CSV table of C-alpha atoms in Angstrom, one decimal:
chain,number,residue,atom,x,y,z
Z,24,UNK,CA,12.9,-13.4,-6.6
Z,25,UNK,CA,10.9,-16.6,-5.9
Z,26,UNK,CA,7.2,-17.7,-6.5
Z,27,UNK,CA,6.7,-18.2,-2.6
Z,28,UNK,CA,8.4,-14.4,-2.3
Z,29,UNK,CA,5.7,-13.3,-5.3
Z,30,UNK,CA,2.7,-15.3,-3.5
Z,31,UNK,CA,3.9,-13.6,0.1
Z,32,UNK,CA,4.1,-10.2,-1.4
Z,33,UNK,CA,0.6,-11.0,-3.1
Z,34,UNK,CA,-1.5,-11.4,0.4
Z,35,UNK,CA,0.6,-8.9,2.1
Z,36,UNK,CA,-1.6,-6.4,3.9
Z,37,UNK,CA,-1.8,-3.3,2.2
Z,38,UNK,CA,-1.3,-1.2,5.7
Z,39,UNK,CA,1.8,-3.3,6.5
Z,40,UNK,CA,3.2,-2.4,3.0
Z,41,UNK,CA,2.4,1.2,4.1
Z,42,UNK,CA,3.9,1.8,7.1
Z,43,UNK,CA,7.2,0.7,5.7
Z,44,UNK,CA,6.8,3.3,2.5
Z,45,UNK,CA,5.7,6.2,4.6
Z,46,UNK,CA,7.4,8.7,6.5
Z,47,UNK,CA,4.2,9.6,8.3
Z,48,UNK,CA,1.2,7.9,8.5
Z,49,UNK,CA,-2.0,8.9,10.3
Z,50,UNK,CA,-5.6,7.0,10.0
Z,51,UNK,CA,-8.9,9.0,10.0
Z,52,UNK,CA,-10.7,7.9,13.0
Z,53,UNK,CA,-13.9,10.1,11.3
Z,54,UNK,CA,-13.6,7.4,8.2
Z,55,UNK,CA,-17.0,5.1,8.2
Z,56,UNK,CA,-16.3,2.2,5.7
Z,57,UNK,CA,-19.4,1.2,2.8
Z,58,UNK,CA,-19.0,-2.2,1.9
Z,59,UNK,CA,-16.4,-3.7,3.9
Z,60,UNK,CA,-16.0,-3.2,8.5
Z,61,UNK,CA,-12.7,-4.0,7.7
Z,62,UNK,CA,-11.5,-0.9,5.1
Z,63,UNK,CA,-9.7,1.6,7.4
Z,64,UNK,CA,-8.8,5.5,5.9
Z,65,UNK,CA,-5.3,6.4,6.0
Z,66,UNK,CA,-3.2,9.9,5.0
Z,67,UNK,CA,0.8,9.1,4.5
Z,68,UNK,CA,3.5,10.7,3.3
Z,69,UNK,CA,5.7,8.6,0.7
Z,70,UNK,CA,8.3,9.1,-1.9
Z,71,UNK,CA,7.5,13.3,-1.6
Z,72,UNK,CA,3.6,12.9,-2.6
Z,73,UNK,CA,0.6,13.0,0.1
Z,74,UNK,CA,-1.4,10.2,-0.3
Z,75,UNK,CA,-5.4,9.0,0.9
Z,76,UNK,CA,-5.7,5.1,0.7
Z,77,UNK,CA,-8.6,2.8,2.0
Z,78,UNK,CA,-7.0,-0.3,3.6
Z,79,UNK,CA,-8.4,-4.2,3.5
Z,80,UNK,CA,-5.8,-6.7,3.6
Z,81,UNK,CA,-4.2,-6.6,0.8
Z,82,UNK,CA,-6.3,-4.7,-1.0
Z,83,UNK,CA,-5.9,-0.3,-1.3
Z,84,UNK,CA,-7.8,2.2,-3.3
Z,85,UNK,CA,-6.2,5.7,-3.9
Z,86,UNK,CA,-9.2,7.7,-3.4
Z,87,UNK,CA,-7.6,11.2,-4.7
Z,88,UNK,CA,-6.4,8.9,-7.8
Z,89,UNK,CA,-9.4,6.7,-8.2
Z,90,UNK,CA,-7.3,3.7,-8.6
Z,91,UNK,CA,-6.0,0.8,-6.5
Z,92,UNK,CA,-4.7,-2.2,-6.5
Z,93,UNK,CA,-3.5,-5.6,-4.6
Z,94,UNK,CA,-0.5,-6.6,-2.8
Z,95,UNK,CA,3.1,-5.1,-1.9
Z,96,UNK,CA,4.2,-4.8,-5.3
Z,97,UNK,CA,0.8,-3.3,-7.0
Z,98,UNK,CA,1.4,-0.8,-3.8
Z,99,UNK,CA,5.3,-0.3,-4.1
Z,100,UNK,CA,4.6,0.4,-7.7
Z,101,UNK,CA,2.0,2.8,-7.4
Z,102,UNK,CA,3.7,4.8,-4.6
Z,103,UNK,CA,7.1,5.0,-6.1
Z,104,UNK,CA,5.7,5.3,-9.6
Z,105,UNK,CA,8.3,2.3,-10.6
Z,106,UNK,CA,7.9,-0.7,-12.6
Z,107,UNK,CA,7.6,-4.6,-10.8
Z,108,UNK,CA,10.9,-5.7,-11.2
Z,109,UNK,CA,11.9,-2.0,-9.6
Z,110,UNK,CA,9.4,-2.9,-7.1
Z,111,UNK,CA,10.7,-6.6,-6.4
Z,112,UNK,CA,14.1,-5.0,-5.8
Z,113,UNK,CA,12.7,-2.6,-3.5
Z,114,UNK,CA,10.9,-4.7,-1.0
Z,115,UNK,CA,14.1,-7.4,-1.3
Z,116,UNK,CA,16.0,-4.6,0.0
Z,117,UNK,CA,14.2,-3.6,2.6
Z,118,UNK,CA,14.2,-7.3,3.7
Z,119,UNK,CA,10.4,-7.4,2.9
């Protein structure tokens, strides 16, 4: 792994990061963000767990966890429950 691999995963949006983690993915068109127009609500199914995350860029928030994070790695890691050079390996496979 690079830097320019590290600064791409960095700004990668959070949803994009999802979609390729989930088995199913469905947003909540009832969700009405707080602070930001551009958070979106989403319920996936990843590595056996259901999760709720709020979306903006490359920013997510596990609401049933109360904790978030930024970037593919920061997601990779908190979905799979790995460590960043697990995480790393795991978006380089998946051509990320």
């Amino acid at each position: 792994m690079d830097n320019f691999d590290l600064a791409r995963w960095r700004e990668m949006d959070s949803l994009y990061v999802l979609r390729l983690l989930a088995e199913h993915i469905k947003e909540d068109p009832s969700f009405h963000p707080r602070s930001s127009h551009l958070t979106t609500r989403w319920h996936a199914h990843a590595a056996g767990h259901d999760w709720e995350l709020l979306c903006t860029g490359p920013k997510f928030w596990d609401v049933r966890m109360d904790r978030g994070g930024g970037g593919a790695i920061d997601l990779v890691m908190h979905i799979h429950g790995i460590n960043f050079k697990a995480a790393a390996k795991l978006l380089k496979e998946r051509g990320v």
